[in-house]
Short mmCIF file of C-alpha atoms in Angstrom, two decimals:
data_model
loop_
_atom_site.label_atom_id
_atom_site.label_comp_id
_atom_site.label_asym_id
_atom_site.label_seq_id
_atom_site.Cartn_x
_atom_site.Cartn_y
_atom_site.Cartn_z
CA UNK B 1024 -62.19 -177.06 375.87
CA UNK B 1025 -65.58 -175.91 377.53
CA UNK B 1026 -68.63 -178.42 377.20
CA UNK B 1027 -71.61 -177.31 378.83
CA UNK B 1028 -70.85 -177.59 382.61
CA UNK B 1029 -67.75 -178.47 382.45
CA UNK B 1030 -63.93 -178.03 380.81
CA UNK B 1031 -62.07 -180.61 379.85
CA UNK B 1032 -58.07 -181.30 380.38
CA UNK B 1033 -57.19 -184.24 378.06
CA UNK B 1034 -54.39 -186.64 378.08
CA UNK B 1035 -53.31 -186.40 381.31
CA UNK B 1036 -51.09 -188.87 381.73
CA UNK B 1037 -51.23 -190.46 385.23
CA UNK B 1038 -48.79 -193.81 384.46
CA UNK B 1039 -46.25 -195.23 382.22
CA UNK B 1040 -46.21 -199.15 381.16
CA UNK B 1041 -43.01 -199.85 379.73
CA UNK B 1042 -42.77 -196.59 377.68
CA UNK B 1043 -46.53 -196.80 376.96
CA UNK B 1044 -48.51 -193.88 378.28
CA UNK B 1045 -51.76 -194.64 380.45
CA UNK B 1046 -54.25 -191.39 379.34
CA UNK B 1047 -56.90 -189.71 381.16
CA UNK B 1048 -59.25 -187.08 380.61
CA UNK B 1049 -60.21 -185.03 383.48
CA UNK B 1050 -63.43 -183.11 383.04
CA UNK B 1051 -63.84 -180.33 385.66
CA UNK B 1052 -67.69 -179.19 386.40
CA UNK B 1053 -68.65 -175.03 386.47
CA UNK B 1054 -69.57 -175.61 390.10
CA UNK B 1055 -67.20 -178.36 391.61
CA UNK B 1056 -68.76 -179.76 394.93
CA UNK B 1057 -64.99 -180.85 396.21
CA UNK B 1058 -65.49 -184.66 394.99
CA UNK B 1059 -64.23 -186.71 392.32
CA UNK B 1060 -65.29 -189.83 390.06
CA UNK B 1061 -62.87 -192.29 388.36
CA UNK B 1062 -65.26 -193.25 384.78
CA UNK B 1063 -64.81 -196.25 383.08
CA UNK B 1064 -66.50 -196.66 379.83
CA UNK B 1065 -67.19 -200.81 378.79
CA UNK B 1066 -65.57 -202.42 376.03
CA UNK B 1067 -64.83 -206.06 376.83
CA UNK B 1068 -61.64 -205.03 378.14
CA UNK B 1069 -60.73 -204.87 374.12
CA UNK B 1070 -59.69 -202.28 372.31
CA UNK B 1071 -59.03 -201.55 368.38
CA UNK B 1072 -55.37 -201.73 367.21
CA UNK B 1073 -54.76 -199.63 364.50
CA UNK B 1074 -53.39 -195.87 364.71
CA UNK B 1075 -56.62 -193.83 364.55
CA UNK B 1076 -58.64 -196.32 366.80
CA UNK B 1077 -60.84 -194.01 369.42
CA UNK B 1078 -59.28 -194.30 372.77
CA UNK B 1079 -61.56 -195.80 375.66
CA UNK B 1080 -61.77 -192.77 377.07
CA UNK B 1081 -62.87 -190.96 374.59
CA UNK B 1082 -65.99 -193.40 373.50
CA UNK B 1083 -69.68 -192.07 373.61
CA UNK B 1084 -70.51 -193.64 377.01
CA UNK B 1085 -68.68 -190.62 378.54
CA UNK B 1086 -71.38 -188.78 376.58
CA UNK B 1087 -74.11 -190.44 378.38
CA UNK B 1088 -73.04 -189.98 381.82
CA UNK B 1089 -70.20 -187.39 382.23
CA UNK B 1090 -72.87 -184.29 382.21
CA UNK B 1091 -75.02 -185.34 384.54
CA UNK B 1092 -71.88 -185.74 386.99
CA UNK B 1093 -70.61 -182.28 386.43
CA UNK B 1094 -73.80 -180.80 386.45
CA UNK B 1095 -73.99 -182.19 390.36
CA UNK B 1096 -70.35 -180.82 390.74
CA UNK B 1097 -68.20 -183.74 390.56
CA UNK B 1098 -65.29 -183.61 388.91
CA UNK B 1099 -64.51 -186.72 386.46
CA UNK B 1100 -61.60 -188.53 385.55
CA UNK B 1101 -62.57 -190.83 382.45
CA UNK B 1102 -59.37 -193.41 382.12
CA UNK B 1103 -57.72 -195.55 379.54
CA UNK B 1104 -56.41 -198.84 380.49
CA UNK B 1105 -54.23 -201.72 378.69
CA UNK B 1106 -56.64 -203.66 376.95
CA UNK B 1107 -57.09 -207.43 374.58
CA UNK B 1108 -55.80 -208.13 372.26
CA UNK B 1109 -52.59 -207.82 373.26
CA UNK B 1110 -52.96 -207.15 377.60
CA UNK B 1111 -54.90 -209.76 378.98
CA UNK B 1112 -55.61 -209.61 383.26
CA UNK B 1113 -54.35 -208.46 385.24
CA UNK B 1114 -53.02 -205.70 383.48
CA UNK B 1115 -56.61 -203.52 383.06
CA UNK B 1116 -56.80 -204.14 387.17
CA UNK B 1117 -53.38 -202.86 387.95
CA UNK B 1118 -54.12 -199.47 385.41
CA UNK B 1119 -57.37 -198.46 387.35
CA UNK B 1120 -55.39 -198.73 390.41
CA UNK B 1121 -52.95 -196.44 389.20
CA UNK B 1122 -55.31 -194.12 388.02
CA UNK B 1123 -57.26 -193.76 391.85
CA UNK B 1124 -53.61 -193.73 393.35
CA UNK B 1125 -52.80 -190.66 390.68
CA UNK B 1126 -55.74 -188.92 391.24
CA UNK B 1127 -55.64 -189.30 395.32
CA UNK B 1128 -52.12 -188.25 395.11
CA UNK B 1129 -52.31 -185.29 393.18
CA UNK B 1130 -56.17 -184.19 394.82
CA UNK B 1131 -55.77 -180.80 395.68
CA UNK B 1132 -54.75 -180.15 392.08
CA UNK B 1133 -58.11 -180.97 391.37
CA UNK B 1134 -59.57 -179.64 394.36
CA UNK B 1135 -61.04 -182.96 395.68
CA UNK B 1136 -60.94 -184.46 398.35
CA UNK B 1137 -58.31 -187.29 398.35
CA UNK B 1138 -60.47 -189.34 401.06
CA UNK B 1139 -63.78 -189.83 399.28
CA UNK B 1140 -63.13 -190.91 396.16
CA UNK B 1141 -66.26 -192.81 393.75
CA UNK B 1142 -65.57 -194.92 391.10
CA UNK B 1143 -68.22 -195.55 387.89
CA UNK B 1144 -68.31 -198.16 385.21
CA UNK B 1145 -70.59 -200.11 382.56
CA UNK B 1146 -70.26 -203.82 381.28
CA UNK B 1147 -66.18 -204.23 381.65
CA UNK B 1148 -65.86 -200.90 383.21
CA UNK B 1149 -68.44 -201.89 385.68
CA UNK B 1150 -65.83 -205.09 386.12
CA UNK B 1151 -62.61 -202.68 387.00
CA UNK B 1152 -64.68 -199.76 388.96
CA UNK B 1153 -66.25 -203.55 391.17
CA UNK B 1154 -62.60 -204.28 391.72
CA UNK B 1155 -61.52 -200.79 392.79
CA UNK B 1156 -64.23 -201.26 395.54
CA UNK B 1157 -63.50 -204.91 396.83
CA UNK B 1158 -59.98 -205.24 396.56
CA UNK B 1159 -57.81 -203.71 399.42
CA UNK B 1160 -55.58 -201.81 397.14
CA UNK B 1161 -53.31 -200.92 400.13
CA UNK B 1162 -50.00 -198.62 399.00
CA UNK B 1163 -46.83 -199.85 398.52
CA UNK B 1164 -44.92 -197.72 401.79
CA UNK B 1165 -41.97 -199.03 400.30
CA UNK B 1166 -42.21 -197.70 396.72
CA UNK B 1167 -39.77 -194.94 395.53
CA UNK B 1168 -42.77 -193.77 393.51
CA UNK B 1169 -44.85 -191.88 395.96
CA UNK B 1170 -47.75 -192.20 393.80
CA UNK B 1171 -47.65 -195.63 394.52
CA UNK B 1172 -48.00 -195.09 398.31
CA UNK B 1173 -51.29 -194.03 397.86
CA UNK B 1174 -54.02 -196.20 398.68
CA UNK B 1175 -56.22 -197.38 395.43
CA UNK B 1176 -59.63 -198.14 397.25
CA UNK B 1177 -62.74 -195.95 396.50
CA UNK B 1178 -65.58 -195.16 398.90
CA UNK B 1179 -68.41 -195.54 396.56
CA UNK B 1180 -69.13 -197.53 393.54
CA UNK B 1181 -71.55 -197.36 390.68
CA UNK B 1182 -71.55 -200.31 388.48
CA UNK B 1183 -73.75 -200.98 385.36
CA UNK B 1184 -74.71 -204.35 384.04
CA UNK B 1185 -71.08 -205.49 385.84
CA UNK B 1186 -69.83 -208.91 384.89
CA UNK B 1187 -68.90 -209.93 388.75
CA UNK B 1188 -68.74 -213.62 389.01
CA UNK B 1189 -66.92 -215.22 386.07
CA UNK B 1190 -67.72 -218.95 387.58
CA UNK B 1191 -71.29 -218.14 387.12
CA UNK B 1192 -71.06 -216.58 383.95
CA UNK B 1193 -70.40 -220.25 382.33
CA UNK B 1194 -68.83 -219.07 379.34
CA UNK B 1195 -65.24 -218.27 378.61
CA UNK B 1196 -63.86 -214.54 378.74
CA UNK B 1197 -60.62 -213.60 376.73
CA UNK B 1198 -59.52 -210.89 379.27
CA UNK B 1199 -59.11 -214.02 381.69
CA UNK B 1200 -56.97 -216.08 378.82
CA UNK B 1201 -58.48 -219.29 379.96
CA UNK B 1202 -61.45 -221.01 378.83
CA UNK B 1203 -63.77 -221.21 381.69
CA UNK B 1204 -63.34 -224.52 383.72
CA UNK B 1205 -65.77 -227.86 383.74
CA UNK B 1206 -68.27 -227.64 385.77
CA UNK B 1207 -66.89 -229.39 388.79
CA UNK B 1208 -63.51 -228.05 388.40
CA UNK B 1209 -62.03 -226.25 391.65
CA UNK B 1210 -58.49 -226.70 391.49
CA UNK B 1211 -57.26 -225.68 387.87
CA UNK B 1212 -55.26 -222.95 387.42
CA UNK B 1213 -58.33 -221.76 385.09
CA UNK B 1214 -60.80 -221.82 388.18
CA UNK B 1215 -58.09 -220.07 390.44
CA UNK B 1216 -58.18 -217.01 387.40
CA UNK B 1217 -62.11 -217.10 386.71
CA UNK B 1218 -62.39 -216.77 390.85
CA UNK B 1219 -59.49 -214.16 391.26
CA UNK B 1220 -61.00 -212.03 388.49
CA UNK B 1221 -64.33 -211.95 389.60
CA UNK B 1222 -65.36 -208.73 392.15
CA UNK B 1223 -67.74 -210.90 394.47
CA UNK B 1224 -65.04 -212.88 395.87
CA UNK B 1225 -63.47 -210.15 397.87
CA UNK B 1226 -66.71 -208.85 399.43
CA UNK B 1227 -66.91 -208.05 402.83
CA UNK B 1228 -68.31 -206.00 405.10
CA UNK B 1229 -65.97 -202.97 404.85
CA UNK B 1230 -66.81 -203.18 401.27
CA UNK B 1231 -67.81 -199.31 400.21
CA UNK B 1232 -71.92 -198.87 398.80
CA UNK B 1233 -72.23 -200.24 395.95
CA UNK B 1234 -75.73 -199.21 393.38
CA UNK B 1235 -75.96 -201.64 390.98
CA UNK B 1236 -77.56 -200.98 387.32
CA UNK B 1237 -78.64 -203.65 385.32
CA UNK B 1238 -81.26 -204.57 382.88
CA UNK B 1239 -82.96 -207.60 383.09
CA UNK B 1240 -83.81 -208.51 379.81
CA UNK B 1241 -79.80 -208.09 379.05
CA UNK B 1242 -78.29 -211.06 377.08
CA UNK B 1243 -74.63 -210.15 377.26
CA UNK B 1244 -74.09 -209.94 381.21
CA UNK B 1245 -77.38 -211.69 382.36
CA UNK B 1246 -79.59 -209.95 384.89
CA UNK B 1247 -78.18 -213.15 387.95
CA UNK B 1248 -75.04 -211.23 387.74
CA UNK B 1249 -76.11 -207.97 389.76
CA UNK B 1250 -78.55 -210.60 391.77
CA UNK B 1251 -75.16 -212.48 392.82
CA UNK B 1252 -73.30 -209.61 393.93
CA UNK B 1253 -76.34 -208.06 395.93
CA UNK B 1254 -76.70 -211.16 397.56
CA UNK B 1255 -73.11 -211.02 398.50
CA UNK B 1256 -73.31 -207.83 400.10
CA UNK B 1257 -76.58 -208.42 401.92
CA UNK B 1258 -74.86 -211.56 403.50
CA UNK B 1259 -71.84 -209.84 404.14
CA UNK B 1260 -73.41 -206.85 406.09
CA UNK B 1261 -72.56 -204.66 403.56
CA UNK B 1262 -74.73 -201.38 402.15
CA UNK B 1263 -75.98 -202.29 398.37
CA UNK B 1264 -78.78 -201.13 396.13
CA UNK B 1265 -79.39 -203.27 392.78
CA UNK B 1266 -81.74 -201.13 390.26
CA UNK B 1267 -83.41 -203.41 387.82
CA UNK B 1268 -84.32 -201.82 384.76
CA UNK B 1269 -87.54 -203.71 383.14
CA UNK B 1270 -86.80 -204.96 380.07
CA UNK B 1271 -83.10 -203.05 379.29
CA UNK B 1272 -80.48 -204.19 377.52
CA UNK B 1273 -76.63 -204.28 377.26
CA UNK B 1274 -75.49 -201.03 376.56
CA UNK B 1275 -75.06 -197.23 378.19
CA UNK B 1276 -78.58 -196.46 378.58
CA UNK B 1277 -79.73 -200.15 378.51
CA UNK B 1278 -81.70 -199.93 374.92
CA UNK B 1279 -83.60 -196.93 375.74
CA UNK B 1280 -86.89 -199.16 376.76
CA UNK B 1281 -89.76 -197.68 377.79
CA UNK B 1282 -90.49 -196.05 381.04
CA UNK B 1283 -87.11 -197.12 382.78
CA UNK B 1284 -86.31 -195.65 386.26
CA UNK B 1285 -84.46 -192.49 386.76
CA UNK B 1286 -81.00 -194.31 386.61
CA UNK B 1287 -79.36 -191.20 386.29
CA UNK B 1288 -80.51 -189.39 388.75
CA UNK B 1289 -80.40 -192.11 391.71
CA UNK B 1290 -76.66 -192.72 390.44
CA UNK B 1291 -75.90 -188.71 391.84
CA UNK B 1292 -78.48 -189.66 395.08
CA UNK B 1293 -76.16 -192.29 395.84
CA UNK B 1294 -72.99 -190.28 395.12
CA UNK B 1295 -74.48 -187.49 397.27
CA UNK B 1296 -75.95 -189.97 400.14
CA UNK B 1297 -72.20 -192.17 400.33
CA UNK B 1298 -69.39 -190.10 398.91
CA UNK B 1299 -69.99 -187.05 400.55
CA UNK B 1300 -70.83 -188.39 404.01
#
C-alpha cells in the first residue's frame, strides 16, 4: 500500500506471547535516509476487547506523525503491545523491547542502521518509548533466540506528554495493578511497582537525548511530569530538551491551541541532530 511518501508493510509480526502474535506495521519513506523509528501511539496501555477493535497500531496518532517522519526519510515501525484489561506491567515493557531487538536484528532488511535506532511515543506510548531509553535492555547472550541477543536500547527518544514518575503522579494507574501508595509509604510492594514503572528512576548520564513534548495546560499527565524528568537529566549530566506547548492539551496534537511551536518539525531537528550523529 503506497501513502504519500511512504509504503506500508503491515502485520509484521516481530514476537509471539504464548501463541499470541505481537503486530507491527513498518512504513518505509520514498527517500529512506538509512534510520529507523520505533512509534508508539498512547492509549493508557488499554486496549478494546472485542474482535473488530482497531489495533494500537493502527489508531489515528500514526496519522499525525508518521508523514512527517517519512517525509525526512526515516523509516517507521508503529508497534502493538499486550495491553489492560487483561496484561497489566510488565508485559507492554517487555513487547517494546522485543520490537527494538526485532527491528535491530533484522536492520539491513530495512536498510537501517542497526546502531542508531530512535524511539517515539505520546501519553502511554511516551511511557514505553521513556523506558526503551533508560532501561539497559542488555541481550540475553545466552538465549537460543538470536533475536533476543540483541540489545533493546535506543539512541534517541521523543516523548509526548509522557507519564514518567508514577510516585508523583498521586493517583492510581491500572497498568501498575496497585493503587498508588500513602503518602509516606516507601517500602510496600505498591511503592516498589509505582517506582520500577516509572522512566525517571533509571536516568543517568549515558541516558540517550531525550525532547520532551508536553502541554501545559494538560489535565491528564500534568505539565510537572516533563518538568520532573528534565530535571532528572539536567542533574544527571544528561542531554534533554522539554518543549512546552502554551496552553495544549492531552492528546496527539495537544488540542490544536493557538500558535503552538513547530513540534513537528523540532521532533525531525532532534532526530537529525542525535540519531544520525
Amino acid at each position: 500500500m503506497v501513502e504519500g511518501e511512504h509504503t506500508i508493510e503491515s502485520n509484521v509480526v516481530y514476537g509471539m506471547y504464548s501463541g499470541l502474535a505481537l503486530l507491527m506495521d513498518i512504513y518505509r519513506p520514498t527517500n529512506p535516509n538509512g534510520y529507523g523509528v520505533v512509534f508508539i501511539s498512547g492509549s493508557g496501555w488499554r486496549r478494546p476487547l472485542a474482535w473488530h477493535s482497531q489495533a494500537l497500531k493502527d489508531g489515528g496518532q500514526q496519522s499525525v506523525y508518521v508523514p512527517t517522519l517519512t517525509a525526512a526519510g526515516y523509516t517507521v515501525f508503529a508497534i502493538n503491545h499486550r495491553a489492560l484489561p487483561r496484561f497489566v506491567y510488565p508485559a507492554a515493557v517487555e513487547d517494546t523491547r522485543r520490537a527494538v531487538r526485532f527491528i535491530r536484528h533484522h536492520a539491513s532488511d530495512y536498510n537501517i542502521s542497526p546502531d542508531r535506532i530512535g524511539a517515539s511515543g505520546g501519553s502511554s506510548g511516551g511511557h514505553l518509548v521513556s523506558m526503551l531509553g533508560v532501561q539497559d535492555g542488555a541481550g540475553d547472550a545466552n538465549s537460543e533466540d538470536p533475536i533476543e541477543q540483541e540489545s533493546a536500547r535506543v539512541q534517541c527518544v521523543i516523548a509526548r506528554a509522557a507519564p514518567v514518575d508514577f510516585i508523583l503522579r498521586e493517583k492510581s494507574t491500572p497498568f501498575l495493578d496497585f493503587e498508588h501508595p500513602e503518602q509516606g509509604d516507601t517500602s510496600s510492594e505498591a511503592y516498589q511497582r509505582h517506582v520500577e514503572a516509572s522512566p525517571i528512576t533509571y536516568v543517568t548520564a549515558d541516558a540517550p537525548p531525550f525532547l520532551l513534548l508536553h502541554g501545559d495546560a494538560d489535565d491528564t499527565v500534568h505539565f510537572n511530569q516533563a518538568e520532573a524528568m528534565e530535571k532528572a537529566f539536567q542533574d544527571a549530566g544528561a542531554t534533554v530538551r522539554l518543549i512546552r506547548i502554551p496552553g495544549g492539551v492531552h492528546g496527539p496534537t495537544f488540542g490544536n491551541p493557538d500558535n503552538p511551536p513547530d513540534y513537528k518539525g523540532e521532533m525531525i531537528t532532534w532526530l537529525d541532530t542525535y540519531l544520525k550523529e
